[in-house]
C-alpha positions in Angstrom: -33.7 3.4 92.1 -34.2 7.0 91.1 -37.1 7.8 88.9 -36.0 10.7 86.7 -38.3 11.5 83.8 -36.2 12.3 80.8 -37.7 13.6 77.5 -36.8 11.9 74.3 -33.9 14.3 73.7 -32.8 14.0 77.3 -32.8 10.2 77.1 -30.7 10.4 73.9 -28.2 12.8 75.5 -28.1 10.7 78.7 -27.4 7.5 76.7 -24.7 9.2 74.5 -23.0 10.7 77.6 -23.1 7.4 79.5 -21.7 5.5 76.5 -18.8 8.0 76.1 -18.1 7.6 79.8 -18.3 3.8 79.4 -15.9 3.9 76.4 -13.5 6.0 78.5 -13.6 3.5 81.3 -13.1 0.6 78.9 -10.2 2.4 77.2 -8.5 3.1 80.6 -9.2 -0.1 82.5 -9.9 -2.8 80.0 -7.4 -1.9 77.2 -10.2 -0.9 74.8 -12.1 -4.1 75.2 -15.2 -4.1 72.9 -16.5 -7.0 74.9 -16.6 -4.9 78.1 -18.0 -2.0 76.1 -20.8 -4.1 74.8 -21.5 -5.7 78.2 -21.7 -2.3 79.9 -24.0 -1.1 77.1 -26.8 -3.3 78.3 -27.4 -1.5 81.7 -27.2 1.9 79.9 -29.9 0.7 77.4 -32.1 -0.5 80.3 -31.6 2.7 82.3 -32.5 4.8 79.3 -35.7 2.9 78.7 -36.6 3.0 82.4 -35.9 6.7 82.9 -37.6 8.1 79.8 -41.0 9.6 80.5 -44.1 7.7 79.4 -44.9 10.1 76.6 -41.5 9.5 75.0 -41.2 5.7 75.4 -40.8 5.2 71.6 -37.6 7.2 71.6 -35.7 4.8 73.9 -35.1 2.0 71.3 -34.2 4.6 68.8 -31.6 6.6 70.8 -29.9 3.6 72.3 -28.2 2.4 69.1 -27.2 6.0 68.3 -25.5 6.2 71.7 -23.7 2.9 71.0 -22.3 4.2 67.8 -21.5 7.6 69.3 -19.4 6.1 72.1 -17.6 3.3 70.2 -14.9 5.6 68.8 -12.5 5.6 71.7 -12.4 1.8 71.9 -12.6 1.1 68.1 -8.9 0.8 67.6 -8.6 2.8 64.5 -5.3 4.4 63.5 -3.8 6.5 60.8 -5.8 9.7 60.3 -9.5 10.2 59.6 -9.9 7.2 57.2 -8.3 4.8 59.7 -10.4 6.0 62.6 -13.5 5.8 60.4 -12.7 2.2 59.4 -12.0 1.3 63.0 -15.5 2.6 64.0 -17.2 0.8 61.1 -15.4 -2.4 61.9 -16.2 -2.2 65.5 -19.9 -1.6 64.7 -20.1 -4.5 62.3 -18.1 -7.0 64.3 -20.0 -6.2 67.6 -23.5 -5.7 66.2 -24.7 -8.5 68.5 -24.2 -6.2 71.5 -26.0 -3.4 69.6 -29.0 -5.6 68.8 -29.1 -7.0 72.4 -29.2 -3.5 73.9 -31.8 -2.3 71.4 -33.9 -5.3 72.3 -33.5 -4.6 76.0 -34.7 -1.0 75.5 -37.5 -2.1 73.2 -38.8 -4.8 75.6 -38.7 -2.5 78.6 -40.5 0.3 76.6 -43.1 -2.2 75.5 -43.7 -3.5 79.0 -44.0 0.0 80.4 -46.4 1.0 77.6 -48.5 -2.1 78.3 -48.6 -1.4 82.0 -49.6 2.2 81.3 -52.5 1.2 79.0 -53.6 -1.5 81.5 -53.8 1.2 84.2 -55.8 3.4 82.0 -58.3 0.7 81.2 -58.7 -0.2 84.9 -59.2 3.5 85.9 -62.8 4.8 86.2 -63.9 6.9 83.3 -63.8 10.6 83.8 -66.9 12.6 82.9 -66.7 14.6 79.8 -66.6 18.4 80.0 -64.0 18.8 82.8 -65.7 16.8 85.5 -69.1 18.5 85.9 -68.9 18.2 89.7 -69.7 21.0 92.1 -66.8 23.0 93.4 -66.8 24.0 97.0 -65.2 27.3 97.7 -64.5 28.2 101.3 -64.3 31.8 102.2 -63.0 32.8 105.6 -63.7 36.1 107.2 -60.7 38.0 108.6 -60.8 38.3 112.3 -60.1 41.5 114.0 -59.3 42.0 117.6 -61.2 44.7 119.4 -59.3 46.4 122.1 
């Protein structure tokens, strides 16, 4: 599995783009099935939490629900202008909140496990001396060689 290191913003953009792609696929292949959309949301949430860099782990459970809401519009089933589309999105979000909570939980648990593993590695690592190491630096200087003819 690839190991990209996304920033917090990059993770959010990845999740939003992936969910818009998933919504398009669900719209084309599954007749706007919100069940398929919610089911495909789970691997996107897991991938976002796995691919975000360690410094930005807290952003994964935050950006994943935003991505779910950003991508739900094509499959929401709203009709009749802006008000109808908005009501379709709100209805889809409220009726399928279980998928949203499950994906957020997946991203949160993966982030929590990754954070615990990182802190466990830091505890087990030998302590570094204060002040930049304090060890002797070895500098090797080589003399240029010239050929005598």
